[in-house]
JSON list of C-alpha atoms in Angstrom, two decimals:
[
{"chain": "A", "resi": 1062, "resn": "MET", "atom": "CA", "xyz": [-20.84, 61.86, -75.66]},
{"chain": "A", "resi": 1063, "resn": "LYS", "atom": "CA", "xyz": [-20.50, 59.35, -72.90]},
{"chain": "A", "resi": 1064, "resn": "ARG", "atom": "CA", "xyz": [-23.57, 57.31, -72.53]},
{"chain": "A", "resi": 1065, "resn": "ARG", "atom": "CA", "xyz": [-24.30, 55.33, -69.33]},
{"chain": "A", "resi": 1066, "resn": "ASN", "atom": "CA", "xyz": [-24.39, 51.45, -69.52]},
{"chain": "A", "resi": 1067, "resn": "THR", "atom": "CA", "xyz": [-27.81, 49.61, -68.80]},
{"chain": "A", "resi": 1068, "resn": "PRO", "atom": "CA", "xyz": [-28.56, 45.80, -68.74]},
{"chain": "A", "resi": 1069, "resn": "THR", "atom": "CA", "xyz": [-30.05, 46.07, -72.16]},
{"chain": "A", "resi": 1070, "resn": "LYS", "atom": "CA", "xyz": [-27.02, 47.58, -73.89]},
{"chain": "A", "resi": 1071, "resn": "GLU", "atom": "CA", "xyz": [-25.15, 44.75, -71.80]},
{"chain": "A", "resi": 1072, "resn": "ALA", "atom": "CA", "xyz": [-27.46, 41.84, -73.07]},
{"chain": "A", "resi": 1073, "resn": "VAL", "atom": "CA", "xyz": [-27.20, 43.22, -76.89]},
{"chain": "A", "resi": 1074, "resn": "LEU", "atom": "CA", "xyz": [-23.39, 43.30, -76.53]},
{"chain": "A", "resi": 1075, "resn": "SER", "atom": "CA", "xyz": [-23.04, 39.98, -74.89]},
{"chain": "A", "resi": 1076, "resn": "VAL", "atom": "CA", "xyz": [-25.31, 38.42, -77.90]},
{"chain": "A", "resi": 1077, "resn": "LEU", "atom": "CA", "xyz": [-23.26, 40.07, -80.60]},
{"chain": "A", "resi": 1078, "resn": "SER", "atom": "CA", "xyz": [-19.94, 39.37, -78.86]},
{"chain": "A", "resi": 1079, "resn": "SER", "atom": "CA", "xyz": [-20.79, 35.62, -79.02]},
{"chain": "A", "resi": 1080, "resn": "THR", "atom": "CA", "xyz": [-20.80, 35.32, -82.66]},
{"chain": "A", "resi": 1081, "resn": "THR", "atom": "CA", "xyz": [-18.68, 36.55, -85.89]},
{"chain": "A", "resi": 1082, "resn": "LYS", "atom": "CA", "xyz": [-21.90, 36.79, -87.78]},
{"chain": "A", "resi": 1083, "resn": "ALA", "atom": "CA", "xyz": [-24.10, 39.56, -88.38]},
{"chain": "A", "resi": 1084, "resn": "MET", "atom": "CA", "xyz": [-27.83, 39.07, -86.57]},
{"chain": "A", "resi": 1085, "resn": "SER", "atom": "CA", "xyz": [-31.05, 40.36, -87.48]},
{"chain": "A", "resi": 1086, "resn": "GLN", "atom": "CA", "xyz": [-32.85, 42.24, -84.63]},
{"chain": "A", "resi": 1087, "resn": "ASN", "atom": "CA", "xyz": [-35.27, 39.33, -83.96]},
{"chain": "A", "resi": 1088, "resn": "ALA", "atom": "CA", "xyz": [-32.35, 36.94, -83.97]},
{"chain": "A", "resi": 1089, "resn": "ILE", "atom": "CA", "xyz": [-30.85, 39.21, -81.19]},
{"chain": "A", "resi": 1090, "resn": "GLU", "atom": "CA", "xyz": [-34.16, 39.43, -79.30]},
{"chain": "A", "resi": 1091, "resn": "GLN", "atom": "CA", "xyz": [-34.47, 35.74, -79.20]},
{"chain": "A", "resi": 1092, "resn": "LYS", "atom": "CA", "xyz": [-31.02, 35.07, -77.44]},
{"chain": "A", "resi": 1093, "resn": "ILE", "atom": "CA", "xyz": [-31.57, 37.73, -74.94]},
{"chain": "A", "resi": 1094, "resn": "ASP", "atom": "CA", "xyz": [-32.60, 36.23, -71.45]},
{"chain": "A", "resi": 1095, "resn": "MET", "atom": "CA", "xyz": [-34.38, 39.25, -70.25]},
{"chain": "A", "resi": 1096, "resn": "ASP", "atom": "CA", "xyz": [-38.00, 40.82, -71.04]},
{"chain": "A", "resi": 1097, "resn": "ILE", "atom": "CA", "xyz": [-36.90, 43.61, -73.24]},
{"chain": "A", "resi": 1098, "resn": "ASP", "atom": "CA", "xyz": [-39.51, 45.29, -75.60]},
{"chain": "A", "resi": 1099, "resn": "ARG", "atom": "CA", "xyz": [-38.47, 45.41, -79.28]},
{"chain": "A", "resi": 1100, "resn": "ALA", "atom": "CA", "xyz": [-38.44, 49.24, -79.70]},
{"chain": "A", "resi": 1101, "resn": "THR", "atom": "CA", "xyz": [-35.91, 49.42, -76.70]},
{"chain": "A", "resi": 1102, "resn": "ILE", "atom": "CA", "xyz": [-33.82, 46.69, -78.59]},
{"chain": "A", "resi": 1103, "resn": "TYR", "atom": "CA", "xyz": [-33.95, 48.53, -81.83]},
{"chain": "A", "resi": 1104, "resn": "ARG", "atom": "CA", "xyz": [-32.94, 51.95, -80.16]},
{"chain": "A", "resi": 1105, "resn": "VAL", "atom": "CA", "xyz": [-30.15, 50.51, -78.56]},
{"chain": "A", "resi": 1106, "resn": "LEU", "atom": "CA", "xyz": [-29.00, 48.91, -81.85]},
{"chain": "A", "resi": 1107, "resn": "ASN", "atom": "CA", "xyz": [-29.23, 51.93, -83.67]},
{"chain": "A", "resi": 1108, "resn": "ARG", "atom": "CA", "xyz": [-27.48, 53.91, -80.97]},
{"chain": "A", "resi": 1109, "resn": "PHE", "atom": "CA", "xyz": [-24.66, 51.34, -81.02]},
{"chain": "A", "resi": 1110, "resn": "CYS", "atom": "CA", "xyz": [-24.40, 52.03, -84.69]},
{"chain": "A", "resi": 1111, "resn": "ASP", "atom": "CA", "xyz": [-24.39, 55.92, -84.41]},
{"chain": "A", "resi": 1112, "resn": "ASP", "atom": "CA", "xyz": [-21.62, 55.49, -81.95]},
{"chain": "A", "resi": 1113, "resn": "GLY", "atom": "CA", "xyz": [-19.40, 53.19, -84.14]},
{"chain": "A", "resi": 1114, "resn": "VAL", "atom": "CA", "xyz": [-19.91, 49.83, -82.23]},
{"chain": "A", "resi": 1115, "resn": "LEU", "atom": "CA", "xyz": [-21.80, 48.18, -84.54]},
{"chain": "A", "resi": 1116, "resn": "HIS", "atom": "CA", "xyz": [-22.30, 48.41, -88.01]},
{"chain": "A", "resi": 1117, "resn": "LYS", "atom": "CA", "xyz": [-25.51, 47.78, -89.97]},
{"chain": "A", "resi": 1118, "resn": "VAL", "atom": "CA", "xyz": [-26.14, 45.66, -93.11]},
{"chain": "A", "resi": 1119, "resn": "VAL", "atom": "CA", "xyz": [-28.91, 45.85, -95.01]},
{"chain": "A", "resi": 1120, "resn": "ALA", "atom": "CA", "xyz": [-29.07, 42.78, -97.07]},
{"chain": "A", "resi": 1121, "resn": "ASP", "atom": "CA", "xyz": [-30.71, 41.75, -100.54]},
{"chain": "A", "resi": 1122, "resn": "ASP", "atom": "CA", "xyz": [-33.75, 40.29, -98.46]},
{"chain": "A", "resi": 1123, "resn": "GLY", "atom": "CA", "xyz": [-34.61, 43.67, -97.11]},
{"chain": "A", "resi": 1124, "resn": "LYS", "atom": "CA", "xyz": [-33.83, 42.76, -93.48]},
{"chain": "A", "resi": 1125, "resn": "GLN", "atom": "CA", "xyz": [-31.33, 44.95, -91.26]},
{"chain": "A", "resi": 1126, "resn": "TYR", "atom": "CA", "xyz": [-28.45, 42.98, -89.68]},
{"chain": "A", "resi": 1127, "resn": "PHE", "atom": "CA", "xyz": [-26.19, 44.26, -86.95]},
{"chain": "A", "resi": 1128, "resn": "ALA", "atom": "CA", "xyz": [-22.47, 42.97, -86.24]},
{"chain": "A", "resi": 1129, "resn": "LEU", "atom": "CA", "xyz": [-19.54, 43.74, -84.05]},
{"chain": "A", "resi": 1130, "resn": "CYS", "atom": "CA", "xyz": [-16.87, 43.29, -86.96]},
{"chain": "A", "resi": 1131, "resn": "THR", "atom": "CA", "xyz": [-13.84, 41.22, -86.27]},
{"chain": "A", "resi": 1132, "resn": "LYS", "atom": "CA", "xyz": [-12.68, 40.61, -89.53]},
{"chain": "A", "resi": 1133, "resn": "CYS", "atom": "CA", "xyz": [-12.33, 44.24, -90.65]},
{"chain": "A", "resi": 1134, "resn": "ASP", "atom": "CA", "xyz": [-11.90, 47.70, -89.26]},
{"chain": "A", "resi": 1135, "resn": "GLU", "atom": "CA", "xyz": [-15.14, 49.74, -90.06]},
{"chain": "A", "resi": 1136, "resn": "LYS", "atom": "CA", "xyz": [-13.61, 52.86, -88.91]},
{"chain": "A", "resi": 1137, "resn": "GLU", "atom": "CA", "xyz": [-10.37, 52.49, -91.10]},
{"chain": "A", "resi": 1138, "resn": "ASN", "atom": "CA", "xyz": [-12.17, 51.46, -94.12]},
{"chain": "A", "resi": 1139, "resn": "PRO", "atom": "CA", "xyz": [-15.59, 51.93, -94.29]},
{"chain": "A", "resi": 1140, "resn": "LEU", "atom": "CA", "xyz": [-15.81, 52.35, -98.09]},
{"chain": "A", "resi": 1141, "resn": "HIS", "atom": "CA", "xyz": [-14.29, 48.98, -98.74]},
{"chain": "A", "resi": 1142, "resn": "HIS", "atom": "CA", "xyz": [-16.51, 47.09, -96.32]},
{"chain": "A", "resi": 1143, "resn": "PHE", "atom": "CA", "xyz": [-18.54, 44.26, -98.16]},
{"chain": "A", "resi": 1144, "resn": "HIS", "atom": "CA", "xyz": [-20.49, 41.43, -96.74]},
{"chain": "A", "resi": 1145, "resn": "PHE", "atom": "CA", "xyz": [-21.62, 38.04, -97.85]},
{"chain": "A", "resi": 1146, "resn": "ARG", "atom": "CA", "xyz": [-24.90, 36.36, -97.15]},
{"chain": "A", "resi": 1147, "resn": "CYS", "atom": "CA", "xyz": [-25.51, 32.62, -97.81]},
{"chain": "A", "resi": 1148, "resn": "THR", "atom": "CA", "xyz": [-28.64, 31.83, -99.47]},
{"chain": "A", "resi": 1149, "resn": "GLN", "atom": "CA", "xyz": [-28.31, 28.20, -97.58]},
{"chain": "A", "resi": 1150, "resn": "CYS", "atom": "CA", "xyz": [-27.67, 28.85, -94.02]},
{"chain": "A", "resi": 1151, "resn": "GLU", "atom": "CA", "xyz": [-28.59, 32.52, -94.02]},
{"chain": "A", "resi": 1152, "resn": "ILE", "atom": "CA", "xyz": [-25.16, 33.77, -92.48]},
{"chain": "A", "resi": 1153, "resn": "ILE", "atom": "CA", "xyz": [-24.18, 37.22, -93.33]},
{"chain": "A", "resi": 1154, "resn": "GLU", "atom": "CA", "xyz": [-20.34, 37.83, -92.43]},
{"chain": "A", "resi": 1155, "resn": "CYS", "atom": "CA", "xyz": [-17.68, 40.43, -93.32]},
{"chain": "A", "resi": 1156, "resn": "LEU", "atom": "CA", "xyz": [-15.68, 39.76, -95.99]},
{"chain": "A", "resi": 1157, "resn": "PRO", "atom": "CA", "xyz": [-11.99, 40.33, -95.23]},
{"chain": "A", "resi": 1158, "resn": "VAL", "atom": "CA", "xyz": [-10.79, 41.59, -98.36]},
{"chain": "A", "resi": 1159, "resn": "PRO", "atom": "CA", "xyz": [-10.98, 45.17, -99.41]},
{"chain": "A", "resi": 1160, "resn": "VAL", "atom": "CA", "xyz": [-13.03, 45.93, -102.54]},
{"chain": "A", "resi": 1161, "resn": "ASN", "atom": "CA", "xyz": [-11.93, 48.78, -104.28]},
{"chain": "A", "resi": 1162, "resn": "PHE", "atom": "CA", "xyz": [-14.04, 50.92, -106.97]},
{"chain": "A", "resi": 1163, "resn": "SER", "atom": "CA", "xyz": [-13.93, 54.38, -108.70]},
{"chain": "A", "resi": 1164, "resn": "LEU", "atom": "CA", "xyz": [-16.41, 56.58, -109.91]},
{"chain": "A", "resi": 1165, "resn": "ASP", "atom": "CA", "xyz": [-16.14, 59.61, -112.24]},
{"chain": "A", "resi": 1166, "resn": "HIS", "atom": "CA", "xyz": [-14.88, 62.85, -110.72]},
{"chain": "A", "resi": 1167, "resn": "GLY", "atom": "CA", "xyz": [-17.37, 64.97, -108.69]},
{"chain": "A", "resi": 1168, "resn": "TYR", "atom": "CA", "xyz": [-18.74, 62.15, -106.76]},
{"chain": "A", "resi": 1169, "resn": "ASP", "atom": "CA", "xyz": [-18.32, 62.25, -103.02]},
{"chain": "A", "resi": 1170, "resn": "VAL", "atom": "CA", "xyz": [-19.02, 58.63, -101.73]},
{"chain": "A", "resi": 1171, "resn": "GLN", "atom": "CA", "xyz": [-19.98, 58.65, -98.02]},
{"chain": "A", "resi": 1172, "resn": "SER", "atom": "CA", "xyz": [-20.93, 55.05, -97.63]},
{"chain": "A", "resi": 1173, "resn": "VAL", "atom": "CA", "xyz": [-21.48, 51.91, -99.36]},
{"chain": "A", "resi": 1174, "resn": "ASN", "atom": "CA", "xyz": [-23.97, 48.79, -98.71]},
{"chain": "A", "resi": 1175, "resn": "CYS", "atom": "CA", "xyz": [-22.76, 45.73, -100.78]},
{"chain": "A", "resi": 1176, "resn": "VAL", "atom": "CA", "xyz": [-23.83, 42.40, -99.91]},
{"chain": "A", "resi": 1177, "resn": "LEU", "atom": "CA", "xyz": [-22.73, 39.55, -102.10]},
{"chain": "A", "resi": 1178, "resn": "THR", "atom": "CA", "xyz": [-24.96, 36.58, -102.06]},
{"chain": "A", "resi": 1179, "resn": "GLY", "atom": "CA", "xyz": [-24.38, 33.10, -102.67]},
{"chain": "A", "resi": 1180, "resn": "VAL", "atom": "CA", "xyz": [-23.31, 29.76, -101.02]},
{"chain": "A", "resi": 1181, "resn": "CYS", "atom": "CA", "xyz": [-20.54, 30.05, -98.21]},
{"chain": "A", "resi": 1182, "resn": "ASN", "atom": "CA", "xyz": [-17.65, 27.78, -97.82]},
{"chain": "A", "resi": 1183, "resn": "ASP", "atom": "CA", "xyz": [-19.20, 25.60, -95.22]},
{"chain": "A", "resi": 1184, "resn": "CYS", "atom": "CA", "xyz": [-22.32, 24.92, -97.27]},
{"chain": "A", "resi": 1185, "resn": "SER", "atom": "CA", "xyz": [-20.59, 24.27, -100.53]}
]
């Protein structure tokens, strides 16, 4: 379904397009130069996820992060999509290497949420 473009959608995409890292809703909200309520931003982020524009990462800290992925292809390889969260600088980024796994016959995996946690190259 074609959705109309709004200033809120443009603002959210502009913020996320300016980085290769995943961002929390709060971080996105702080970077937007417009007066937009939190619920509207949350709706836009989730709609973008539903439409395949963004993907959502639920990290080990329990927070949700959103990203336009530039190092991976979420549509081509969603099951092998892992992320890394640095415990020092708090970045969350897509890992460019596919991760393979297997389960016993009969399981139908539809999605994977995996975040590896540690210290990134910049902080180590």
